[in-house]
Coordinates of C-alpha atoms in Angstrom, one line a residue:
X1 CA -27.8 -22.8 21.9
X2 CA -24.1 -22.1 23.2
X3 CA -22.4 -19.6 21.2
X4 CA -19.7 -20.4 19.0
X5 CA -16.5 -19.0 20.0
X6 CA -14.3 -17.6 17.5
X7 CA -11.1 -15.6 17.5
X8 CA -11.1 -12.2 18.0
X9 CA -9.1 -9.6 16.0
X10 CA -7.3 -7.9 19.4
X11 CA -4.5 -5.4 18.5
X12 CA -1.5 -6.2 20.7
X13 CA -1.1 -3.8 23.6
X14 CA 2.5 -2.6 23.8
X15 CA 5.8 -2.7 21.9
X16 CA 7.0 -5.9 22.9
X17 CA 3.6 -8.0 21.9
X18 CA 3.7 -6.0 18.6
X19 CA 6.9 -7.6 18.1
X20 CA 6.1 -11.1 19.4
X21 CA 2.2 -11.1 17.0
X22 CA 4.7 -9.8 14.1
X23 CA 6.7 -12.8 14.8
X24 CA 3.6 -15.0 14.9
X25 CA 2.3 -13.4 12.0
X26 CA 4.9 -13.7 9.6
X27 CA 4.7 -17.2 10.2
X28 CA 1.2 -17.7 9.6
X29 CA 0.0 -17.9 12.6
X30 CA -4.3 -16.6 11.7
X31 CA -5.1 -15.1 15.4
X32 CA -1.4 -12.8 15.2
X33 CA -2.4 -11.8 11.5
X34 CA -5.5 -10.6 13.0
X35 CA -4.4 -8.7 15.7
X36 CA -1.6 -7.3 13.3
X37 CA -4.6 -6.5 10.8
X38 CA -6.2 -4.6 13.5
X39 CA -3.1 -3.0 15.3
X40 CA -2.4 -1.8 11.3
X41 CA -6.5 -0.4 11.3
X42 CA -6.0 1.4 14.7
X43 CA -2.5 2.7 14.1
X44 CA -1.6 1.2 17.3
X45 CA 2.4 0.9 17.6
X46 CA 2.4 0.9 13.9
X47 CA 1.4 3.6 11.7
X48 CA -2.1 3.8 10.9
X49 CA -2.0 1.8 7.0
X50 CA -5.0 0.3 6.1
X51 CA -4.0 -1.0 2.8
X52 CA -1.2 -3.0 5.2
X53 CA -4.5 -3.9 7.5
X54 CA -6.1 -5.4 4.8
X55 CA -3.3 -7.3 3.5
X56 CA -3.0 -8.8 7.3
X57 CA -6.8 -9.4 7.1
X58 CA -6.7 -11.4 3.8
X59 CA -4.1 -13.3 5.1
X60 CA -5.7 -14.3 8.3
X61 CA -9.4 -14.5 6.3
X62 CA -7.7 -17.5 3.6
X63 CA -7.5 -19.5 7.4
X64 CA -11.2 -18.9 7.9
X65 CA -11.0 -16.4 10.8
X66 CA -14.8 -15.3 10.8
X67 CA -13.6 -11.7 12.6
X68 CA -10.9 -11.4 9.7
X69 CA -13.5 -11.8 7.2
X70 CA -16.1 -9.4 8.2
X71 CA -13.8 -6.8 8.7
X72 CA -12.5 -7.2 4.9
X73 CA -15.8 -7.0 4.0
X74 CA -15.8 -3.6 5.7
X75 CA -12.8 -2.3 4.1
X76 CA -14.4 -2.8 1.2
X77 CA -17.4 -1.5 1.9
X78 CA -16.0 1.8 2.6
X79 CA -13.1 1.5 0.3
X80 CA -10.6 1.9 2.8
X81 CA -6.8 0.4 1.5
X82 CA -8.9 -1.7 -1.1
X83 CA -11.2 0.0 -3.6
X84 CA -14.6 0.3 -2.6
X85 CA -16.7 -2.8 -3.6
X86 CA -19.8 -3.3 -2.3
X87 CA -20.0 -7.2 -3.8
X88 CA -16.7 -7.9 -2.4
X89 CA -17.6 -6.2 1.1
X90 CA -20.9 -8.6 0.7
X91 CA -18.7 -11.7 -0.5
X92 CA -17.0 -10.9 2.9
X93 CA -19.7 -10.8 4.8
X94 CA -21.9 -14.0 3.7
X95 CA -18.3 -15.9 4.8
X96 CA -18.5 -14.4 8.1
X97 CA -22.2 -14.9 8.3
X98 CA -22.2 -18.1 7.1
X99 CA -19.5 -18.7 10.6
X100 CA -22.7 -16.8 12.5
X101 CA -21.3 -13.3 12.9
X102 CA -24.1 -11.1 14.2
X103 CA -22.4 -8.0 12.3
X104 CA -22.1 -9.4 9.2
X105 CA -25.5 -10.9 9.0
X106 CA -26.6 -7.3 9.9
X107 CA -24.5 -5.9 7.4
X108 CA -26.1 -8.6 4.8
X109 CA -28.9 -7.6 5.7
X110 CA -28.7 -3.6 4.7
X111 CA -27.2 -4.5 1.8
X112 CA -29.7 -6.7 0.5
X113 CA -32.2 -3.8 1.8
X114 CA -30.7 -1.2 -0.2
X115 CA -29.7 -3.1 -3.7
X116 CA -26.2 -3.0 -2.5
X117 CA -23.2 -5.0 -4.0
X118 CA -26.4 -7.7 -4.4
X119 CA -29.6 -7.5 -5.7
X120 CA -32.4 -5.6 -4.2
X121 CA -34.6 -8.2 -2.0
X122 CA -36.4 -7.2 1.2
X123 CA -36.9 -11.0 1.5
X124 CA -33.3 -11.4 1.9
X125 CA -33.0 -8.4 4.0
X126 CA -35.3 -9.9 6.5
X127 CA -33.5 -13.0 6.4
X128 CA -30.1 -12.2 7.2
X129 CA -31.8 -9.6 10.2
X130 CA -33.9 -12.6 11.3
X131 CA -30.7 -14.3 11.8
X132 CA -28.7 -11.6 13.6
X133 CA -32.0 -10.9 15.4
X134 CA -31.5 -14.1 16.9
X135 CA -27.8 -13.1 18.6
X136 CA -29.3 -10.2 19.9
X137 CA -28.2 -7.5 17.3
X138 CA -30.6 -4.6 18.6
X139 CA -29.9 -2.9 15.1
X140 CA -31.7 -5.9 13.5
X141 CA -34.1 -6.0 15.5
X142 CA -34.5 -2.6 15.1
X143 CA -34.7 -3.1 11.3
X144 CA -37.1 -6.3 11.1
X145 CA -39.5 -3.8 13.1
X146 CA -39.2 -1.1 10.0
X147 CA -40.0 -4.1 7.6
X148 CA -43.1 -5.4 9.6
X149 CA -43.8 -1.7 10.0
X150 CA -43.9 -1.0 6.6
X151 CA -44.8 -4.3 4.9
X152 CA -41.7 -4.7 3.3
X153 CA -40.3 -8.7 2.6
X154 CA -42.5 -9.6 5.2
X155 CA -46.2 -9.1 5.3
X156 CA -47.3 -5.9 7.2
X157 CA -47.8 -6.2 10.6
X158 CA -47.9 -3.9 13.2
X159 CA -48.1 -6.0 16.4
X160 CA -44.4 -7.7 15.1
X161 CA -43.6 -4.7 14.5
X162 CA -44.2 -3.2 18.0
X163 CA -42.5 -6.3 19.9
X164 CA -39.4 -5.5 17.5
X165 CA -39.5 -2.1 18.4
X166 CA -40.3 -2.5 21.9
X167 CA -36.8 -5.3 22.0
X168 CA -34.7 -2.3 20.9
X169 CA -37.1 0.6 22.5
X170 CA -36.1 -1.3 26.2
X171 CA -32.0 -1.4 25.4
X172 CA -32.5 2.6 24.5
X173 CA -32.7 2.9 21.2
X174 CA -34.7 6.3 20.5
X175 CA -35.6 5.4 17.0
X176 CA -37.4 2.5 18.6
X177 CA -39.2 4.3 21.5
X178 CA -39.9 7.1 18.2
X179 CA -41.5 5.1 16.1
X180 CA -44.1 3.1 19.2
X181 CA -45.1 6.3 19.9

């Protein structure tokens, strides 16, 4: 399958594209609010203000820019310029996810491991890493390896978990070559 391609959140590099993606911005423009949003995160040509980042997020988010929405989620999730909400961060996420961002079906995926801003379901958990698995997240693959591993949402299974393990163990990953030893 082709990957979808979706807008990116770029900060603008230099003074005079700060201006022009303010310009763009204020007028509603969702891939300048973006890059404003993330120019604000970064402190790049603006002052670092994140409760300005997220406002800039939001704004390009309500147009459905997937990128926009994940990273509201994690401004929420670690309450920075919005107060920390872990089932807003994870209403963020499932938006992204549902637009098939890898990092925010990862993200789902922990949450739903831990009992975090949704109910605790290793089920769930496994779902949303299946899916981000499936882009070629390593830390999902990492992490479907742990559930097969330990039986957890997914029947125990040591040989799924050693080709998970051995997916991550061959891009580097130590906890992965760890845990086939």
């Amino acid at each position: 399958a082709l990957a979808v391609r979706r807008p990116k959140c770029s900060a603008p590099a230099g003074a005079a594209a700060l201006a022009r993606t303010r310009k763009l911005a204020e007028r509603g423009n969702a891939d300048a609010e973006c890059g404003l949003a993330r120019a604000y995160y970064l402190g790049q040509g603006v002052p670092r203000d994140y409760a300005q980042a997220a406002v800039w997020y939001r704004k390009a988010a309500a147009q459905g820019v997937a990128d926009a929405e994940y990273n509201l989620g994690l401004l929420y999730d670690s309450g920075q310029g919005v107060p920390q909400d872990h089932a807003q961060a994870a209403a963020w996420y499932r938006k992204a996810a549902s637009q098939g961002v890898a990092d925010a079906e990862d993200s789902l995926g922990l949450f739903y491991y831990q009992g975090q801003g949704v109910p605790q379901d290793y089920t769930q958990a496994a779902t949303w890493w299946r899916k981000a698995a499936a882009q070629g997240d390593a830390n999902a693959e990492y992490n479907l390896g742990w559930l097969y591993d330990h039986g957890q949402g997914v029947p125990q299974d040591y040989a799924q978990a050693a080709e998970w393990y051995r997916k991550v163990a061959a891009q580097g990953d130590a906890r992965a070559e760890v845990n086939l030893g």
